[in-house]
Coordinates of C-alpha atoms in Angstrom, one line a residue:
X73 CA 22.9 16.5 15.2
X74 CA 24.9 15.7 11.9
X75 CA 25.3 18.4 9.7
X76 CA 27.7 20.6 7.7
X77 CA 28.4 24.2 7.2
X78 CA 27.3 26.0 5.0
X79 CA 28.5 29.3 5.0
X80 CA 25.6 31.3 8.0
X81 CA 23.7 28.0 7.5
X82 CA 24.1 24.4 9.4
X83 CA 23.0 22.0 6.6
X84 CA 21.0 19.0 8.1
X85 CA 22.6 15.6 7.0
X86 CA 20.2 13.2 9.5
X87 CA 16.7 13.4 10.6
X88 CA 15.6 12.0 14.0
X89 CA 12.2 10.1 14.2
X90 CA 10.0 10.5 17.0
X91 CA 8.2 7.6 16.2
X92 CA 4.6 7.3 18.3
X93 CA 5.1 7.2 21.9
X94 CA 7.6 8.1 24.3
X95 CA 6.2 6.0 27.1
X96 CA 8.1 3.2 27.8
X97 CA 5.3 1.0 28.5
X98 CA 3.2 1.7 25.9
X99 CA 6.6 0.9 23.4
X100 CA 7.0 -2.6 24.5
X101 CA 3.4 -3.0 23.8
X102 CA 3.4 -1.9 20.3
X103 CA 6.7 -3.4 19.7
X104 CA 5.0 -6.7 20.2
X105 CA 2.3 -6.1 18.3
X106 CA 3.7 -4.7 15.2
X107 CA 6.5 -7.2 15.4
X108 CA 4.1 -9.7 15.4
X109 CA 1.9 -8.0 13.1
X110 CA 4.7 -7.9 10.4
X111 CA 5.5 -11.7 10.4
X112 CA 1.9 -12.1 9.6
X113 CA 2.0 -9.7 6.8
X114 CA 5.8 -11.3 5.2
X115 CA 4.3 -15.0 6.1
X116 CA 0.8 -14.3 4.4
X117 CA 1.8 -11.8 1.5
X118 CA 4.7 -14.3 0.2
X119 CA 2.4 -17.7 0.9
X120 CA -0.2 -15.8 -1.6
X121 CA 2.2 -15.2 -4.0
X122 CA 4.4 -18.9 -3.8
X123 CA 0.7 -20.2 -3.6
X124 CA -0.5 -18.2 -7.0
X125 CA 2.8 -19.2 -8.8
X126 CA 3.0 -22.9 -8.3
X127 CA -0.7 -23.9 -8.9
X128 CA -1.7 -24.1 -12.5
X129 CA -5.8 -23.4 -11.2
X130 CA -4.2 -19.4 -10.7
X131 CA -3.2 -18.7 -13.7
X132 CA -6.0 -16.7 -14.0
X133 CA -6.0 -12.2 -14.0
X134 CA -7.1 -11.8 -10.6
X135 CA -4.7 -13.8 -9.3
X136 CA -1.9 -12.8 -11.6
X137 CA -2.8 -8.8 -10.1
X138 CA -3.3 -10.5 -6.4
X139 CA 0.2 -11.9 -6.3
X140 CA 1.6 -8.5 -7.3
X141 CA -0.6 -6.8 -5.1
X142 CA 0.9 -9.2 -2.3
X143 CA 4.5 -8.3 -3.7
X144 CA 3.6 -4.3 -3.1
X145 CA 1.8 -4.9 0.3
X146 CA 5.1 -6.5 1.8
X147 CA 7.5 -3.7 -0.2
X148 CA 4.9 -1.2 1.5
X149 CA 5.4 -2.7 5.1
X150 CA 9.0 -3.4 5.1
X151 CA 9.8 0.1 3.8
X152 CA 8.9 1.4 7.4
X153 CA 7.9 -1.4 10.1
X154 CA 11.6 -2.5 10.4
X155 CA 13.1 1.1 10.8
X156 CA 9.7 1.2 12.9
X157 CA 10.4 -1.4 15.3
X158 CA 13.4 -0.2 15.9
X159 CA 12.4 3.0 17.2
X160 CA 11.1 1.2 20.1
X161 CA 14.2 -0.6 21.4
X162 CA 16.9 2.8 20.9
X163 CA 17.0 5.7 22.8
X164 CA 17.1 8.1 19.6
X165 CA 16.4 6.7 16.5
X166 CA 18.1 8.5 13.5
X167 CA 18.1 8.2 9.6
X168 CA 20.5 9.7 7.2
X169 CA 19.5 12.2 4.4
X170 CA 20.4 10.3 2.1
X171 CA 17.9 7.0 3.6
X172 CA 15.4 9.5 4.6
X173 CA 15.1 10.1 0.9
X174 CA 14.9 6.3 -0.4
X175 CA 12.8 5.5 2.4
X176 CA 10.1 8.3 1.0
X177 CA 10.5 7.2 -2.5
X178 CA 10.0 3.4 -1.2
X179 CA 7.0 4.1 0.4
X180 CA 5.6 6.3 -2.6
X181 CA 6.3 3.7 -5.0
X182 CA 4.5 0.7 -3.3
X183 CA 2.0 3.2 -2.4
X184 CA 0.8 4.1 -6.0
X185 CA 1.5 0.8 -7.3
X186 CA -1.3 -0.8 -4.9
X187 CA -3.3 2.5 -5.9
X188 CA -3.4 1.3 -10.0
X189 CA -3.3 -2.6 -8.8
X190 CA -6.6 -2.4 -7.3
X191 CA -8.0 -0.3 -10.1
X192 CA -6.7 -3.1 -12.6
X193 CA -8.8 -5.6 -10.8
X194 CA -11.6 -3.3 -10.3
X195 CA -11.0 -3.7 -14.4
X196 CA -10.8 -7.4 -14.4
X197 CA -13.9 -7.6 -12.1
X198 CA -15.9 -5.8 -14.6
X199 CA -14.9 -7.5 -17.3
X200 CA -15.8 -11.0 -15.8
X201 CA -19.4 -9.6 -14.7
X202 CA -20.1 -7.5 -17.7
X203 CA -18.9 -8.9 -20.4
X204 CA -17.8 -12.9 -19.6
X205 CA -17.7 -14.2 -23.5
X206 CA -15.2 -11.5 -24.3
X207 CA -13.4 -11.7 -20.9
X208 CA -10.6 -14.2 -22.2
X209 CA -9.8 -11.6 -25.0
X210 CA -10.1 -8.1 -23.1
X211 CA -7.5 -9.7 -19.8
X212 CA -5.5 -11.6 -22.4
X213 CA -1.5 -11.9 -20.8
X214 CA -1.0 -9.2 -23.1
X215 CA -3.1 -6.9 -21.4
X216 CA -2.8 -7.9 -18.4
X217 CA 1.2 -7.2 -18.3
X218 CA 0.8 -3.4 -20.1
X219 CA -1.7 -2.7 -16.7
X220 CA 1.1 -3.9 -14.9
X221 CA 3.5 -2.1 -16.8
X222 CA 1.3 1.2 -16.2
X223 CA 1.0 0.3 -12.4
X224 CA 4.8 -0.3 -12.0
X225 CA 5.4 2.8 -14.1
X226 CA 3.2 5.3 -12.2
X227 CA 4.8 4.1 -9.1
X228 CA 8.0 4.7 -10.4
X229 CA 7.0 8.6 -11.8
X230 CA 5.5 9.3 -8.1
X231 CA 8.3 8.0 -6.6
X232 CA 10.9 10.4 -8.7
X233 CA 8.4 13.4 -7.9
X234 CA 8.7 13.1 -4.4
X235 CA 12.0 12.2 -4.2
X236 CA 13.2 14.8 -6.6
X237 CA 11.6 17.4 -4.3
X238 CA 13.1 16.0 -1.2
X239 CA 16.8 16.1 -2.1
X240 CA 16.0 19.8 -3.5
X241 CA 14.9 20.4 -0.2
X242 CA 17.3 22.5 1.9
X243 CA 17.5 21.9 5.7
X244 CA 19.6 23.8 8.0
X245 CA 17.3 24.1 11.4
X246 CA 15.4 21.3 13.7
X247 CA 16.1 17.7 12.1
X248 CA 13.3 16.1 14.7
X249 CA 10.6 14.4 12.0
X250 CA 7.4 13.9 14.5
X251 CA 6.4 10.4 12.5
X252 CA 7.7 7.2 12.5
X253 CA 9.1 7.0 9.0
X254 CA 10.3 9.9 6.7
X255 CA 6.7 10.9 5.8
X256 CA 6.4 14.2 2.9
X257 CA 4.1 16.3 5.1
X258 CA 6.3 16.7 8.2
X259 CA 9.7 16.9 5.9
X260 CA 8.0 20.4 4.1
X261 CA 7.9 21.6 7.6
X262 CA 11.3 21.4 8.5
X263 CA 12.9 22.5 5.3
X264 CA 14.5 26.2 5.1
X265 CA 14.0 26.4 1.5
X266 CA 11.3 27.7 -0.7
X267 CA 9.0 24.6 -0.8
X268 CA 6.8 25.4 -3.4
X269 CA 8.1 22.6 -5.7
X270 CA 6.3 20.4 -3.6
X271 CA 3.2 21.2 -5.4
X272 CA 3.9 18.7 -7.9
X273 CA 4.4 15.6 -5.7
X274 CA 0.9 16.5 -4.2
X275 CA -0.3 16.9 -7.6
X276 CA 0.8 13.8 -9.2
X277 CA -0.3 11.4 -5.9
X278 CA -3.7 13.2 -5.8
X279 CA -4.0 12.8 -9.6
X280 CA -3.2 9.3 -9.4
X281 CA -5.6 8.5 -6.5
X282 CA -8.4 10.1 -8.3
X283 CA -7.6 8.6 -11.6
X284 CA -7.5 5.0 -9.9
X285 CA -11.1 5.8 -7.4
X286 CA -12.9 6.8 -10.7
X287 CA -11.6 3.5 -12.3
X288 CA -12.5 1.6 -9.0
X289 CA -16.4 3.6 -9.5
X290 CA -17.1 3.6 -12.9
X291 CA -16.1 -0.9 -13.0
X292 CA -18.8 -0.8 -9.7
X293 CA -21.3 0.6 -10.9
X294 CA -21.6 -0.8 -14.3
X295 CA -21.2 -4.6 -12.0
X296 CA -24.2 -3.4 -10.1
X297 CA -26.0 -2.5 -12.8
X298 CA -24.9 -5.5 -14.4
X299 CA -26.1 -7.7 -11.2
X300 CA -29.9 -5.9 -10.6
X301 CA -30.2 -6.9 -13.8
X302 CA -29.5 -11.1 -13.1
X303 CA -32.5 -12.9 -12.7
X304 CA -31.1 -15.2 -10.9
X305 CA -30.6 -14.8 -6.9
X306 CA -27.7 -17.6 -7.3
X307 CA -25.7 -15.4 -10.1
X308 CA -26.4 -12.6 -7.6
X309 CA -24.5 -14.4 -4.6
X310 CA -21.6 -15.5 -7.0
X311 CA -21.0 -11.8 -8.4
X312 CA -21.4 -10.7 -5.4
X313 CA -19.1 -12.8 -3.6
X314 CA -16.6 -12.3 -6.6
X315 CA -16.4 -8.6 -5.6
X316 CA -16.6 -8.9 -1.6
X317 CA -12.8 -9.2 -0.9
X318 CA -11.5 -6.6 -3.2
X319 CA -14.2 -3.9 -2.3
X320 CA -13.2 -4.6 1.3
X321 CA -9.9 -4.3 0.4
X322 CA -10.6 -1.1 -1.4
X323 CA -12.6 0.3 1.0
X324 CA -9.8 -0.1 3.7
X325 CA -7.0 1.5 1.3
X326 CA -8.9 4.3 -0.6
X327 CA -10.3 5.3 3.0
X328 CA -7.0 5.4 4.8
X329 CA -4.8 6.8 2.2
X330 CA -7.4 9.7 1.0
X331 CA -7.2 10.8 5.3
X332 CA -3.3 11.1 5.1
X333 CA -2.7 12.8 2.1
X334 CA -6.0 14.5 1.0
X335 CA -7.0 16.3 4.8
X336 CA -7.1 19.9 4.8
X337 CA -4.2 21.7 6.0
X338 CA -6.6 23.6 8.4
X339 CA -7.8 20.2 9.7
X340 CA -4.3 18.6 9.9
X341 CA -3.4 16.6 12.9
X342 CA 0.0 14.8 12.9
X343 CA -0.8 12.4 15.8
X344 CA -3.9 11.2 14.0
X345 CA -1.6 11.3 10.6
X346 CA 0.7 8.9 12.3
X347 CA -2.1 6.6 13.9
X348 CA -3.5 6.1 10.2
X349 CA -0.4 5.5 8.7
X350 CA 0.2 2.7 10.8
X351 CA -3.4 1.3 10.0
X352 CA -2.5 1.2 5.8
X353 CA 1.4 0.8 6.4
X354 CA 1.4 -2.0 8.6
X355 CA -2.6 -3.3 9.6
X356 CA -4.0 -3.5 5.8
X357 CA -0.6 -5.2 4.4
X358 CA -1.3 -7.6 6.9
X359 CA -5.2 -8.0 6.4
X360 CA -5.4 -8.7 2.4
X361 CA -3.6 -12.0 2.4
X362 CA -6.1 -13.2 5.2
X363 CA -9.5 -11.0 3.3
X364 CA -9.1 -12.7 0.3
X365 CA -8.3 -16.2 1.5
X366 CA -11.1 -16.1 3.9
X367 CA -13.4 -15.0 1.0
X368 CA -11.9 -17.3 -1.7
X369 CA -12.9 -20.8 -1.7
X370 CA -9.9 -22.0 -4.0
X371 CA -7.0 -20.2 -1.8
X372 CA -8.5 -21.7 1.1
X373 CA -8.9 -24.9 -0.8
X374 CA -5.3 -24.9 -2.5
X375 CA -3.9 -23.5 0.9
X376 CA -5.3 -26.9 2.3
X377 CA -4.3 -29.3 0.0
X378 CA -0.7 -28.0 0.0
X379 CA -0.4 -27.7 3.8
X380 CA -1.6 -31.6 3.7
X381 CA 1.3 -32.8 1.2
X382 CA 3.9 -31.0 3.4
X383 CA 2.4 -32.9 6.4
X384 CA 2.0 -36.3 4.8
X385 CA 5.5 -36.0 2.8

């Protein structure tokens, strides 16, 4: 174990990562699958966003929020599947203090940008339903780039809190993390010091997920209310269908994320921590570029035509 003296004390310098198995069969398996898992998620996340930027017909809000959604969802997965997949092939796999800490602020900051991303196009959703003849005025480029401004800059505030905290941290006993990434919850734990500044890290990610879910609720229920009011069964398909990828998408995020960092203490299980985590670190990244193609006629149909100029050229 690295570490350095510190007068009765042994001051941790590296952490050692469990990871999720120990069985050596079971490791090649997941190695596989997560390997092949993340070249999905790199391949579809940066199609989405080459695909958004070089066709004129998305240059529209929802698309301008889905390739940056894209952009977090691959910063969210390569934060911990490589260091991940790694784990698999050594005997001991083991991270420094120092990339301990930017690996926590990594994931915190693609986190809680996804977090206000899908809560701007919960926004842009309800605008389009609710009130189309003012939509091109209300998700003007100018408003659209101060939500991205505020979704980039409450990552960035998360991301200081928790890694403020962690490098105040002091740890001087057992540097065995029992996760596969430098994970907030397991780090507390191990720490020596008084750890009651973590309060605030848990307070600003549980304030930003439920400042973002009662965004995400309020634009929902004012579409549905919007919708039961349609006559029309067609204009009930087509707001309907609007919505179907990014509630799915929501649905998956909210669900997972709100299980990690919102259980009880008295119900918390770090095996089941660590098989969630996968599920919104390395599954969901993976599943959005494929939701929202499958549901979206023009990715599919912009996907198509370029896929036939690259064969034909």
């Amino acid at each position: 174990m690295d570490a350095l003296g510190d007068g009765n004390h042994t001051q941790v310098t590296g952490f050692i990562l469990l990871g999720l198995t120990d069985d050596p069969l079971l490791q090649i398996i997941l190695f596989m699958t997560i390997l092949f898992m993340y070249l999905v998620t790199i391949t579809g996340n940066l199609s989405t966003i080459i695909l958004i930027r070089i066709s004129s017909q998305f240059h529209h809000p929802m698309y301008f929020f889905l390739s940056h959604l894209a952009f977090a969802d691959t910063g969210l997965s390569s934060s911990v599947t490589p260091n991940m997949l790694v784990n698999f092939l050594v005997e001991r796999n083991t991270i420094s203090y120092f990339g301990c800490g930017i690996q926590l602020g990594s994931v915190a900051f693609f986190g809680t940008v996804e977090c206000f991303l899908l809560a701007a196009m919960a926004y842009d959703r309800f605008m389009a339903i609710c009130s189309p003849l003012i939509y091109s005025t209300k998700m003007s480029t100018e408003v659209c780039v101060k939500l991205l401004k505020v979704a980039y800059g409450g990552g960035f505030l998360n991301a200081c809190t928790v890694t403020i905290s962690f490098f105040t941290f002091f740890f001087c006993g057992p540097n065995q993390v029992n996760h596969f990434f430098c994970d907030f919850a397991p780090l507390v734990e191990l720490s020596c010091s008084d750890v009651s500044i973590s309060a605030v890290p848990s307070f600003v990610a549980g304030s930003v997920i439920v400042v973002t879910v009662f965004v995400i609720a309020v634009s929902y229920i004012c579409i549905l209310i919007t919708i039961l009011k349609m006559r029309s069964t067609e204009g009930h398909h087509k707001a309907f269908s609007t919505c179907a990828s990014h509630l799915t998408t929501v649905t998956l995020y909210f669900a997972t994320i709100t299980f990690v960092y919102a259980t009880p203490k008295s119900c918390y299980s770090t095996d089941q921590n660590k098989v969630v985590s996968v599920f919104y670190m390395v599954v969901i990244p993976m599943l959005n570029p494929l939701i929202y193609s499958v549901r979206n006629n023009g990715i599919k149909g912009a996907l198509k035509r370029q896929l036939a100029r690259n064969i034909f050229s």
